[in-house]
Coordinates of C-alpha atoms and ligand atoms in Angstrom, one line a residue:
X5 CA 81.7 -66.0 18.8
X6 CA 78.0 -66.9 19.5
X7 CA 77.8 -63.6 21.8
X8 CA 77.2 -62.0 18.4
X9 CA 74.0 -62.3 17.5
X10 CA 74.1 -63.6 14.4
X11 CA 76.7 -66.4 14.5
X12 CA 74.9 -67.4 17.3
X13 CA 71.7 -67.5 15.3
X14 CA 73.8 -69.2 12.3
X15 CA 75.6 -71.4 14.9
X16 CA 71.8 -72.8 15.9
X17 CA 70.6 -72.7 12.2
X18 CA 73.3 -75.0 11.4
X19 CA 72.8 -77.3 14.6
X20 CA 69.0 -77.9 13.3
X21 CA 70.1 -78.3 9.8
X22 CA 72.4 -81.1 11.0
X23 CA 70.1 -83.0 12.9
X24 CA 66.8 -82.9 10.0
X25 CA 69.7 -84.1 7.6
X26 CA 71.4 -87.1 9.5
X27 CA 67.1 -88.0 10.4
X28 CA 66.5 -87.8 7.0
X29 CA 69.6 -90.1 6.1
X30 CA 69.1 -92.5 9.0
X31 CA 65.0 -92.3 8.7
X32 CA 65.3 -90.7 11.8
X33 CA 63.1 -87.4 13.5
X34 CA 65.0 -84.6 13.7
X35 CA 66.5 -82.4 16.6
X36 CA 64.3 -83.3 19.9
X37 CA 63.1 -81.2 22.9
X38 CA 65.9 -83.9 25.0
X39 CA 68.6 -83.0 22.1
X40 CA 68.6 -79.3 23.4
X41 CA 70.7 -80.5 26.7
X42 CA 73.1 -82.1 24.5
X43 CA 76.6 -80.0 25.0
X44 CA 78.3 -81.2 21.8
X45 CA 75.5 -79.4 19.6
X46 CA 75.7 -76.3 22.3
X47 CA 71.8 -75.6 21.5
X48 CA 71.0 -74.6 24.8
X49 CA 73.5 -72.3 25.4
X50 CA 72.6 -70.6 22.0
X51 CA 69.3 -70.0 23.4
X52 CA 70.1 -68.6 26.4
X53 CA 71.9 -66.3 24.6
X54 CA 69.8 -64.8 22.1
X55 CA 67.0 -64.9 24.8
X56 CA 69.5 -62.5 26.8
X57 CA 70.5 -60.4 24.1
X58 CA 66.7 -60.3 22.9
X59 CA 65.6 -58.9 25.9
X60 CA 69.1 -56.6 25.9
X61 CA 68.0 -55.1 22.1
X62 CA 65.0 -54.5 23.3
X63 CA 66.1 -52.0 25.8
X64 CA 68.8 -50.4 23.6
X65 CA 66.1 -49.9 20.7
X66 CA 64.5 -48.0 23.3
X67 CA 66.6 -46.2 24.5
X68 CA 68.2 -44.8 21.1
X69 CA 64.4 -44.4 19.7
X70 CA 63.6 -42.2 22.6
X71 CA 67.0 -40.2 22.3
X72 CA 66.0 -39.3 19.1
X73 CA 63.0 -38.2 19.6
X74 CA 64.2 -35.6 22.8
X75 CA 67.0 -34.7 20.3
X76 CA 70.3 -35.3 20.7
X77 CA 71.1 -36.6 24.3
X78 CA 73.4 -39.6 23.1
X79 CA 76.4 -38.0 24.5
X80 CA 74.2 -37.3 27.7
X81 CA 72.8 -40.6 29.3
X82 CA 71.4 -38.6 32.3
X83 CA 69.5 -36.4 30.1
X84 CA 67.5 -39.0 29.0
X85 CA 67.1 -40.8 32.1
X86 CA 65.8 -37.6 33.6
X87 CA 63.3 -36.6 30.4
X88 CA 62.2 -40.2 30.8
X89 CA 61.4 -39.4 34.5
X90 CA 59.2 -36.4 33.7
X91 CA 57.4 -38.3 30.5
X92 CA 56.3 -40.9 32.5
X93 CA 55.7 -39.3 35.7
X94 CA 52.3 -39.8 37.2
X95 CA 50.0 -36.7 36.4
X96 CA 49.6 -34.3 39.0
X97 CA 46.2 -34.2 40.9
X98 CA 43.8 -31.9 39.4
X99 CA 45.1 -28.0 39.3
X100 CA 47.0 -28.5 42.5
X101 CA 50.3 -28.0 43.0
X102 CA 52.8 -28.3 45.5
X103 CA 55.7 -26.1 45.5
X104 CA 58.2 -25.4 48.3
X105 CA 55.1 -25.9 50.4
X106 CA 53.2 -23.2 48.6
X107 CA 50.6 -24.6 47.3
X108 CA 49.6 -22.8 43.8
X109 CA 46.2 -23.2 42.1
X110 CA 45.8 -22.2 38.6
X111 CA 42.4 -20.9 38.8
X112 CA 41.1 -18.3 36.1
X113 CA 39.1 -15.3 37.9
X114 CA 35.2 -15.7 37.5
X115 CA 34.8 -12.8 35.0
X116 CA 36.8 -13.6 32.7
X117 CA 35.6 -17.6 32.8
X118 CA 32.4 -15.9 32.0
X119 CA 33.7 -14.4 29.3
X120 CA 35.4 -17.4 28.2
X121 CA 32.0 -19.2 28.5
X122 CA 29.8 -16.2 26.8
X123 CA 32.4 -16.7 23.7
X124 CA 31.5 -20.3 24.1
X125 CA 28.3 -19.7 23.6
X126 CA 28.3 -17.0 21.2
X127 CA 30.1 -19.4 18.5
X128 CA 27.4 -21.8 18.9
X129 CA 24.7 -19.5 18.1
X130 CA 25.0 -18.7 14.3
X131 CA 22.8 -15.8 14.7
X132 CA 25.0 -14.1 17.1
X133 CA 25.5 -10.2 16.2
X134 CA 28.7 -9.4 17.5
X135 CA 31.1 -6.7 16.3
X136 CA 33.7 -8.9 17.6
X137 CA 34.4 -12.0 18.5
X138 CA 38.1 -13.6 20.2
X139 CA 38.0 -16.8 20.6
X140 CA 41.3 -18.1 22.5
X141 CA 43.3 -16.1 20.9
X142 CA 47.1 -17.3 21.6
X143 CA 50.9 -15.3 20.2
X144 CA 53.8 -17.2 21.0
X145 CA 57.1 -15.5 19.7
X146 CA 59.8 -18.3 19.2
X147 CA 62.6 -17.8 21.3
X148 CA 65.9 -16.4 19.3
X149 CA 69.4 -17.2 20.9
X150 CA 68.7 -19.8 23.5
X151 CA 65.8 -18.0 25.1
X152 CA 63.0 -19.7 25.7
X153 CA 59.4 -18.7 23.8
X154 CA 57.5 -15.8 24.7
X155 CA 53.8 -16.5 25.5
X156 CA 52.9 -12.8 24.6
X157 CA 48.9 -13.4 24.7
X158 CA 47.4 -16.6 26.5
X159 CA 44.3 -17.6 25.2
X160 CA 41.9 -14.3 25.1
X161 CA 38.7 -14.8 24.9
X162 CA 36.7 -12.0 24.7
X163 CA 32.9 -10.8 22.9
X164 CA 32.0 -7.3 21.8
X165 CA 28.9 -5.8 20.6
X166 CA 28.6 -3.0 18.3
X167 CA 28.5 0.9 20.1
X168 CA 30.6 -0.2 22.6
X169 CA 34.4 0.7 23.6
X170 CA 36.3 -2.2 25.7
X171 CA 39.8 -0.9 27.2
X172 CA 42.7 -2.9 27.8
X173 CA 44.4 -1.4 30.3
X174 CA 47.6 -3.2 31.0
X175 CA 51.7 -2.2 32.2
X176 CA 54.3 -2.1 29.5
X177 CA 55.1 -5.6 28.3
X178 CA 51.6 -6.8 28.9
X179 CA 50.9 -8.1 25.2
X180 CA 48.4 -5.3 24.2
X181 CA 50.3 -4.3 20.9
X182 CA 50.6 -8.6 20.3
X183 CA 46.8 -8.7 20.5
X184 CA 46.2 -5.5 18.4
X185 CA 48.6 -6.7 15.9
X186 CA 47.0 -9.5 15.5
X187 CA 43.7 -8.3 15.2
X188 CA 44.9 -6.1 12.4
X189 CA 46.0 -8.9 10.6
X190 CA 49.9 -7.5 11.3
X191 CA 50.8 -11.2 12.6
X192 CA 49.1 -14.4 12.7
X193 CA 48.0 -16.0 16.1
X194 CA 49.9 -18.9 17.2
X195 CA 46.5 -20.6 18.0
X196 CA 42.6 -19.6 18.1
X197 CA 41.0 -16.8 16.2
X198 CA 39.3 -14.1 16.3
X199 CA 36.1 -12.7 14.1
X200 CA 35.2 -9.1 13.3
X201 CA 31.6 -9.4 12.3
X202 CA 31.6 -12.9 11.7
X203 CA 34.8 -12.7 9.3
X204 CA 38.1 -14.7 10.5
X205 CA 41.2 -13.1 10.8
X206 CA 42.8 -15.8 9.8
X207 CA 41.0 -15.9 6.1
X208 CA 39.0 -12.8 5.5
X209 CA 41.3 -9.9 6.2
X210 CA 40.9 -8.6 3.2
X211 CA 37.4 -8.3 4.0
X212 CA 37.7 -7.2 7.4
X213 CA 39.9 -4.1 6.4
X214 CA 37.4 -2.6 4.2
X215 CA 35.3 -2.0 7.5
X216 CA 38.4 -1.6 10.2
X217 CA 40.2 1.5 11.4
X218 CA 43.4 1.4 13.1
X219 CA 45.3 3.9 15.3
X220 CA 48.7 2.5 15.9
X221 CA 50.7 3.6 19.0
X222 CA 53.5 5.4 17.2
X223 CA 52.2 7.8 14.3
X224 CA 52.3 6.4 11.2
X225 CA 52.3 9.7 9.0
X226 CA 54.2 11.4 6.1
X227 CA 56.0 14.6 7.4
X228 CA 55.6 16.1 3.8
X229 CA 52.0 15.4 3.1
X230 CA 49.2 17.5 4.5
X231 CA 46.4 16.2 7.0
X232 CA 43.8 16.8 4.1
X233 CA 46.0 15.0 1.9
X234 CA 46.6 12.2 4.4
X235 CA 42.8 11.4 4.8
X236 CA 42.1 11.5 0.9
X237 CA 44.8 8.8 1.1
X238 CA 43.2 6.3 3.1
X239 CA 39.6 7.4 2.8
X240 CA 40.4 6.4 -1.3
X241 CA 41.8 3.6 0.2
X242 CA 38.5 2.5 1.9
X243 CA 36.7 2.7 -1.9
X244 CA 35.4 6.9 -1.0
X245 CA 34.7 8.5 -4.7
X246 CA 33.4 12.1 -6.0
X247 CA 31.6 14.2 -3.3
X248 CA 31.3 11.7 -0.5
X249 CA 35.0 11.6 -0.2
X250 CA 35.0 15.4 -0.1
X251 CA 32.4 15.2 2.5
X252 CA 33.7 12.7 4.6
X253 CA 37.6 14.3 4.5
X254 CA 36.2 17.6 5.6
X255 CA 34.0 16.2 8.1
X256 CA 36.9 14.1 9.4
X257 CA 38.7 17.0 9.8
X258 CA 36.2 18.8 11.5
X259 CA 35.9 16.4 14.0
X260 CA 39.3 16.4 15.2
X261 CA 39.5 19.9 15.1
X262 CA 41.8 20.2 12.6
X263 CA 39.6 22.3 9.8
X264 CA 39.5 25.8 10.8
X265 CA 42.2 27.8 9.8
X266 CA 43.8 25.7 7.1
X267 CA 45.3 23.4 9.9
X268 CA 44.5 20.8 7.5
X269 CA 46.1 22.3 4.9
X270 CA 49.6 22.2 6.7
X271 CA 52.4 19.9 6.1
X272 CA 51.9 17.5 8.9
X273 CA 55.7 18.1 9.5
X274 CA 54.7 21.3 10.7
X275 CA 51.9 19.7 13.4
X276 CA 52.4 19.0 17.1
X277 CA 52.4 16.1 18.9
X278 CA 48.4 16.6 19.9
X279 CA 47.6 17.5 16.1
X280 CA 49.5 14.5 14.7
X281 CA 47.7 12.1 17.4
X282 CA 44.2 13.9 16.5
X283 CA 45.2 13.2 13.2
X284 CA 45.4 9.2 13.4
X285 CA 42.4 9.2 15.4
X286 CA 40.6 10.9 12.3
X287 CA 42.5 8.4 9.7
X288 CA 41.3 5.6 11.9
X289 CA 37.9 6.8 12.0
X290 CA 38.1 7.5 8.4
X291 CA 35.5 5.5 6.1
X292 CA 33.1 5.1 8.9
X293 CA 34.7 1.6 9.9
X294 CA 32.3 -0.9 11.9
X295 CA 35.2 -2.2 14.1
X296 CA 38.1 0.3 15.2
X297 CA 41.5 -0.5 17.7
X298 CA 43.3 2.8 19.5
X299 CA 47.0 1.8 20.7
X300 CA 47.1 4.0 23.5
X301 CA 45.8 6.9 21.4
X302 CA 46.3 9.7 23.9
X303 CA 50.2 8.4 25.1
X304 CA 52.2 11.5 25.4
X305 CA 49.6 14.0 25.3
X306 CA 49.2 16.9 27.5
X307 CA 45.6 16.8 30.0
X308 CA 44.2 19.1 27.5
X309 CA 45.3 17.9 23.9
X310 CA 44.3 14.2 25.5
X311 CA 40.7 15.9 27.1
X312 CA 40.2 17.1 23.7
X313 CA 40.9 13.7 21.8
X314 CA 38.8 11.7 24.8
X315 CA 35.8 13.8 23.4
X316 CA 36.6 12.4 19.5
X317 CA 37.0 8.9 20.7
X318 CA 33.7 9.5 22.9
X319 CA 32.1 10.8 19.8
X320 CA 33.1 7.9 17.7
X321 CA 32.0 5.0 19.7
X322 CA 28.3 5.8 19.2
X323 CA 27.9 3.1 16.1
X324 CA 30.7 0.9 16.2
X325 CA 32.7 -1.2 18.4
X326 CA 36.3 0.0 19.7
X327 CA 39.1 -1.7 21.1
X328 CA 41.4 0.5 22.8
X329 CA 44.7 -0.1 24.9
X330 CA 45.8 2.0 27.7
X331 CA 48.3 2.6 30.7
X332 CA 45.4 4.9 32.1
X333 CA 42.6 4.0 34.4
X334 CA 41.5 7.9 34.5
X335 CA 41.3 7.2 30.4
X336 CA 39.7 3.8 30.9
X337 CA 36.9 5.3 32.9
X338 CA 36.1 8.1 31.0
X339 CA 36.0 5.9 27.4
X340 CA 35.0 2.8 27.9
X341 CA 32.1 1.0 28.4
X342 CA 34.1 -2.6 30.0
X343 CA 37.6 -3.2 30.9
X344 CA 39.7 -5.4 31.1
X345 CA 42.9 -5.6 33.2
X346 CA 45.1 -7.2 31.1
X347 CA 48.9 -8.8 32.8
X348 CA 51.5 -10.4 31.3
X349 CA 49.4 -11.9 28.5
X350 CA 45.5 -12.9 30.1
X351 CA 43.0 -10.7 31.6
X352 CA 43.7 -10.7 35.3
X353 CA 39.5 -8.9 35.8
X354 CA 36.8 -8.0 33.4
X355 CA 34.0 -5.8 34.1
X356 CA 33.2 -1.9 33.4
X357 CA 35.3 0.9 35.2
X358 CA 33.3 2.0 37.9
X359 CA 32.4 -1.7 39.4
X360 CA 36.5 -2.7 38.9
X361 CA 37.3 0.3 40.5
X362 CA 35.3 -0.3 43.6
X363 CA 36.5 -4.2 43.8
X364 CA 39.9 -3.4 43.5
X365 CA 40.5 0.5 43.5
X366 CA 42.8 1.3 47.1
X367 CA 44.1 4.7 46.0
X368 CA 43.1 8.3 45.4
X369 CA 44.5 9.8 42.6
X370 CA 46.4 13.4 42.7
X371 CA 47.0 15.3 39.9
X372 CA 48.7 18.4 40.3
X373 CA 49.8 21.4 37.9
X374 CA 52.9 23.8 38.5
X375 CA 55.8 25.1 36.2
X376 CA 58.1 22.4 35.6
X377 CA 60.8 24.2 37.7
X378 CA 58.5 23.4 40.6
X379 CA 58.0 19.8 40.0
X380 CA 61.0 18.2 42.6
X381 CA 58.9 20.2 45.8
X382 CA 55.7 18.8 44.5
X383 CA 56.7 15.1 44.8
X384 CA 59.0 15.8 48.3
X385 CA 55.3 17.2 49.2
X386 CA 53.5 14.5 48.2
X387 CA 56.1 11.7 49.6
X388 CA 55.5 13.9 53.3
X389 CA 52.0 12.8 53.3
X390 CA 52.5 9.6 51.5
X391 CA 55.7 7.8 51.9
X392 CA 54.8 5.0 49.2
X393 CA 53.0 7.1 47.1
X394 CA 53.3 6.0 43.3
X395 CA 54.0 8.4 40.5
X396 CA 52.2 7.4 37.4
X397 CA 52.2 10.3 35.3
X398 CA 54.6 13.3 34.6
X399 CA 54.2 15.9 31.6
X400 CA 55.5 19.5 31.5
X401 CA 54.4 20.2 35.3
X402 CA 51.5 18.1 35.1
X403 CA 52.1 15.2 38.1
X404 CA 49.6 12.6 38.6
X405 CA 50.1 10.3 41.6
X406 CA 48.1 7.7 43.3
X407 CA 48.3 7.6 47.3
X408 CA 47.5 4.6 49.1
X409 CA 44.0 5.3 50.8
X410 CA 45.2 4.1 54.5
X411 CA 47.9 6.2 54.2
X412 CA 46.2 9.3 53.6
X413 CA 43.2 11.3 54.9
X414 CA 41.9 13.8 51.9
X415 CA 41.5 16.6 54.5
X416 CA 45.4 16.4 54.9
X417 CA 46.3 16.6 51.1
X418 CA 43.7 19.5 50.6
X419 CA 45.3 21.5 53.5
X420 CA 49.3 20.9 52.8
X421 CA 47.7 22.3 48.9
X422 CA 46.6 25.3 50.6
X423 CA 49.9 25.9 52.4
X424 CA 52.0 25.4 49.6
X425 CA 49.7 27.9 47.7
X426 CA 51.7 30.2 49.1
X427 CA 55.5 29.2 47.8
X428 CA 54.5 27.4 44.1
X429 CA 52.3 28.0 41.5
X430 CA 49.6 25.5 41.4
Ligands
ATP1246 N1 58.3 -9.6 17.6 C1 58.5 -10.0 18.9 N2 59.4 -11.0 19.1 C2 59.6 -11.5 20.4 N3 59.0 -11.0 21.5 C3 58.2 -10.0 21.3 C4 57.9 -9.4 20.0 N4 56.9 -8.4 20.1 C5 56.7 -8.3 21.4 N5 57.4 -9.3 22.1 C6 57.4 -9.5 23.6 O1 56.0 -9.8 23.9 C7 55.7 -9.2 25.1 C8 54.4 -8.3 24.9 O2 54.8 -7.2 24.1 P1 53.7 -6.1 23.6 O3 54.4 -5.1 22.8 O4 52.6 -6.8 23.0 O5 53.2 -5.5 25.0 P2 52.4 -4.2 25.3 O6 51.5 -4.5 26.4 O7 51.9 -3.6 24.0 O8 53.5 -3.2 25.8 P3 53.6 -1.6 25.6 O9 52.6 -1.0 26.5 O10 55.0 -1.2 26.1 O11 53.4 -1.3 24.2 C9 56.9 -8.4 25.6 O12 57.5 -9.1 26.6 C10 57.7 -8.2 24.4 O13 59.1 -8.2 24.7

């Protein structure tokens, strides 16, 4: 019975309450240190016992408060034995790590620890005139269905003045939209901030979108409403009244080539693809906005709908600061002013075009024009002189492709052109 804790604890109670009332009775002390060896009164066993099952709880009460805490292992003792393992394991030296005898070092490129250090800076310095301003700017999207998070943007950090346009240039999947959308004020970020002259997204948005101009990937327009009517919307919408929102809707529409001929007049419904794009640029760029984004603003475009909206967005970046993302380094180059490479969620290099392009530029670029019908001889053409050349573009006969530079001499692409002059129409 004195295994359980308490009768033994009652069973020693009672021992002690024996001996202090015969000692009273007798005029005696008492239970002794010598009295503990005595078996009748079993005192020494008792404390061996609670001593053992002391030491016993102790464990237990750890191991059911840690269980708890990693949620739910009970049924799986290993679990916790192996969490345990990882809590307590000793840290690993510095940034090194040894893997399958690779050993990986999680370095951040120099550029864009510069950046990361100019931000730094930048927040110190409470005169600091930047158009914008991301500071460590994090998305996480919680994971649905047993999948784990994803880490769409990891801590971008990133400063912009006013009259310049940075690109993102980045694959699908990258976390440009994440970053835009945040920026916006679309979704919050999971961590750090970001400030458009000096205003927080996190508490000023309402501020920030009086001076912001957005042009979201996919068209956000009303088939039935007019282009005129579309930029009366949202240049009300930035507080335009009287004749300066006349002015500024038929200057808008001006600029993006849309005035002449009652284009602007026309149920948007009616518009193409290059009109409707032209048109978001112009809503974007409605209001005269101090800070603008572009969501790959010339995706889907044809060489000379996009030429013709490059010039816009060349136009527009003269007095105020644009973000725009991209899948184009041809578009990159001819808009903005820096880069950044962006991959899966951080910038992988920071700098403008032309210097990026000689760090890290090992291709020619080939774009070549024929009727669509002719588009299957072009590429068996290009893959003769380039085995592992890479197709990055393809609209209505236009093909763009990028040849590895030590696979191809120029001379030899400019002569197989000439000979196959004679077959297709290029
Ligand atoms: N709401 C969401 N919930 C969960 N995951 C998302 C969500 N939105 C985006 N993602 C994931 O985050 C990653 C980044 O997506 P994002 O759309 O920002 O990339 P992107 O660079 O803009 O791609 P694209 O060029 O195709 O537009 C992707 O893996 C995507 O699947």
């Amino acid at each position: 019975m004195e295994i359980v804790p308490g009768f033994s604890l009652y069973r020693g109670l009672y021992e002690l309450g024996q001996y202090a009332f015969s000692g009273n009775a007798m005029g005696a002390t008492g239970m002794m240190w010598e009295n503990l060896k005595d078996p009748i009164n079993g005192m020494r066993d008792i404390l061996i016992v609670m001593t053992v099952e002391w030491a016993l709880m102790l464990v237990l009460a750890f191991y059911l408060d840690q269980v708890s805490s990693i949620g739910g292992s009970v049924g799986n003792p290993l679990l916790f034995f192996r969490c345990l393992q990882k809590k307590y394991a000793p840290p690993l030296q510095s940034s090194f790590v040894q893997q399958n005898h690779k050993v990986a070092v999680d370095m951040e490129k120099a550029d864009v620890a510069q950046e990361r250090h100019v931000v730094e800076q930048l927040l110190m310095d409470s005169n600091a005139n930047q158009a914008i301003i991301c500071d460590n700017l994090r998305k996480v999207y919680p994971g649905k269905d047993g999948n784990p998070d994803k880490l769409a943007v990891r801590g971008l950090s990133l400063a912009l003045p006013k009259g310049q346009c940075f690109g993102m240039l980045g694959p699908n999947g990258a976390g440009k939209t994440s970053f835009i959308s945040m920026m916006v004020g679309l979704t919050k970020p999971t961590s750090g901030t970001a400030y458009a002259h000096g205003m927080d997204i996190r508490m000023d948005m309402d501020d920030i979108y009086t001076n912001m101009g957005v042009c979201p990937q996919h068209d956000l327009l009303w088939e039935t409403l007019t282009g005129k009517e579309h930029l009366f919307f949202y240049a009300r919408l930035k507080n335009l009244k009287g004749a300066a929102l006349v002015k500024a809707v038929n200057d808008s529409l001006k600029s993006v080539t849309l005035f002449h001929g009652g284009v602007g007049d026309k149920q948007v419904g009616k518009y193409s693809g290059g009109m409707k794009r032209r048109l978001s640029v112009a809503i974007s760029l409605i209001g005269d906005p101090k800070v603008v984004y572009m969501d790959e603003p010339s995706t889907g475009l044809d060489p000379a709908s996009r030429n013709n909206l490059w010039n816009i967005v060349k136009e527009a970046k003269r007095n105020r600061a644009i973000i725009l993302t991209t899948h184009s380094m041809e578009e990159a180059e001819v808009l903005c002013d820096r880069l950044g490479i962006f991959v899966d969620g951080e910038f992988q290099c920071l700098g403008n075009p032309k210097e990026l392009k000689a760090r890290y530029g090992g291709a020619y670029i080939f774009t070549v024009t024929t009727p669509p019908e002719q588009e299957s001889e072009i590429e068996q053409l290009v893959h003769r002189l380039s085995p592992s050349a890479n197709k990055i573009y393809n609209l209505s006969g236009t093909q763009k492709f990028e040849l590895p530079k030590q696979e191809v001499r120029i001379a030899d692409v400019f002569h197989a052109v000439e000979r196959a002059k004679s077959r297709l129409s290029i």
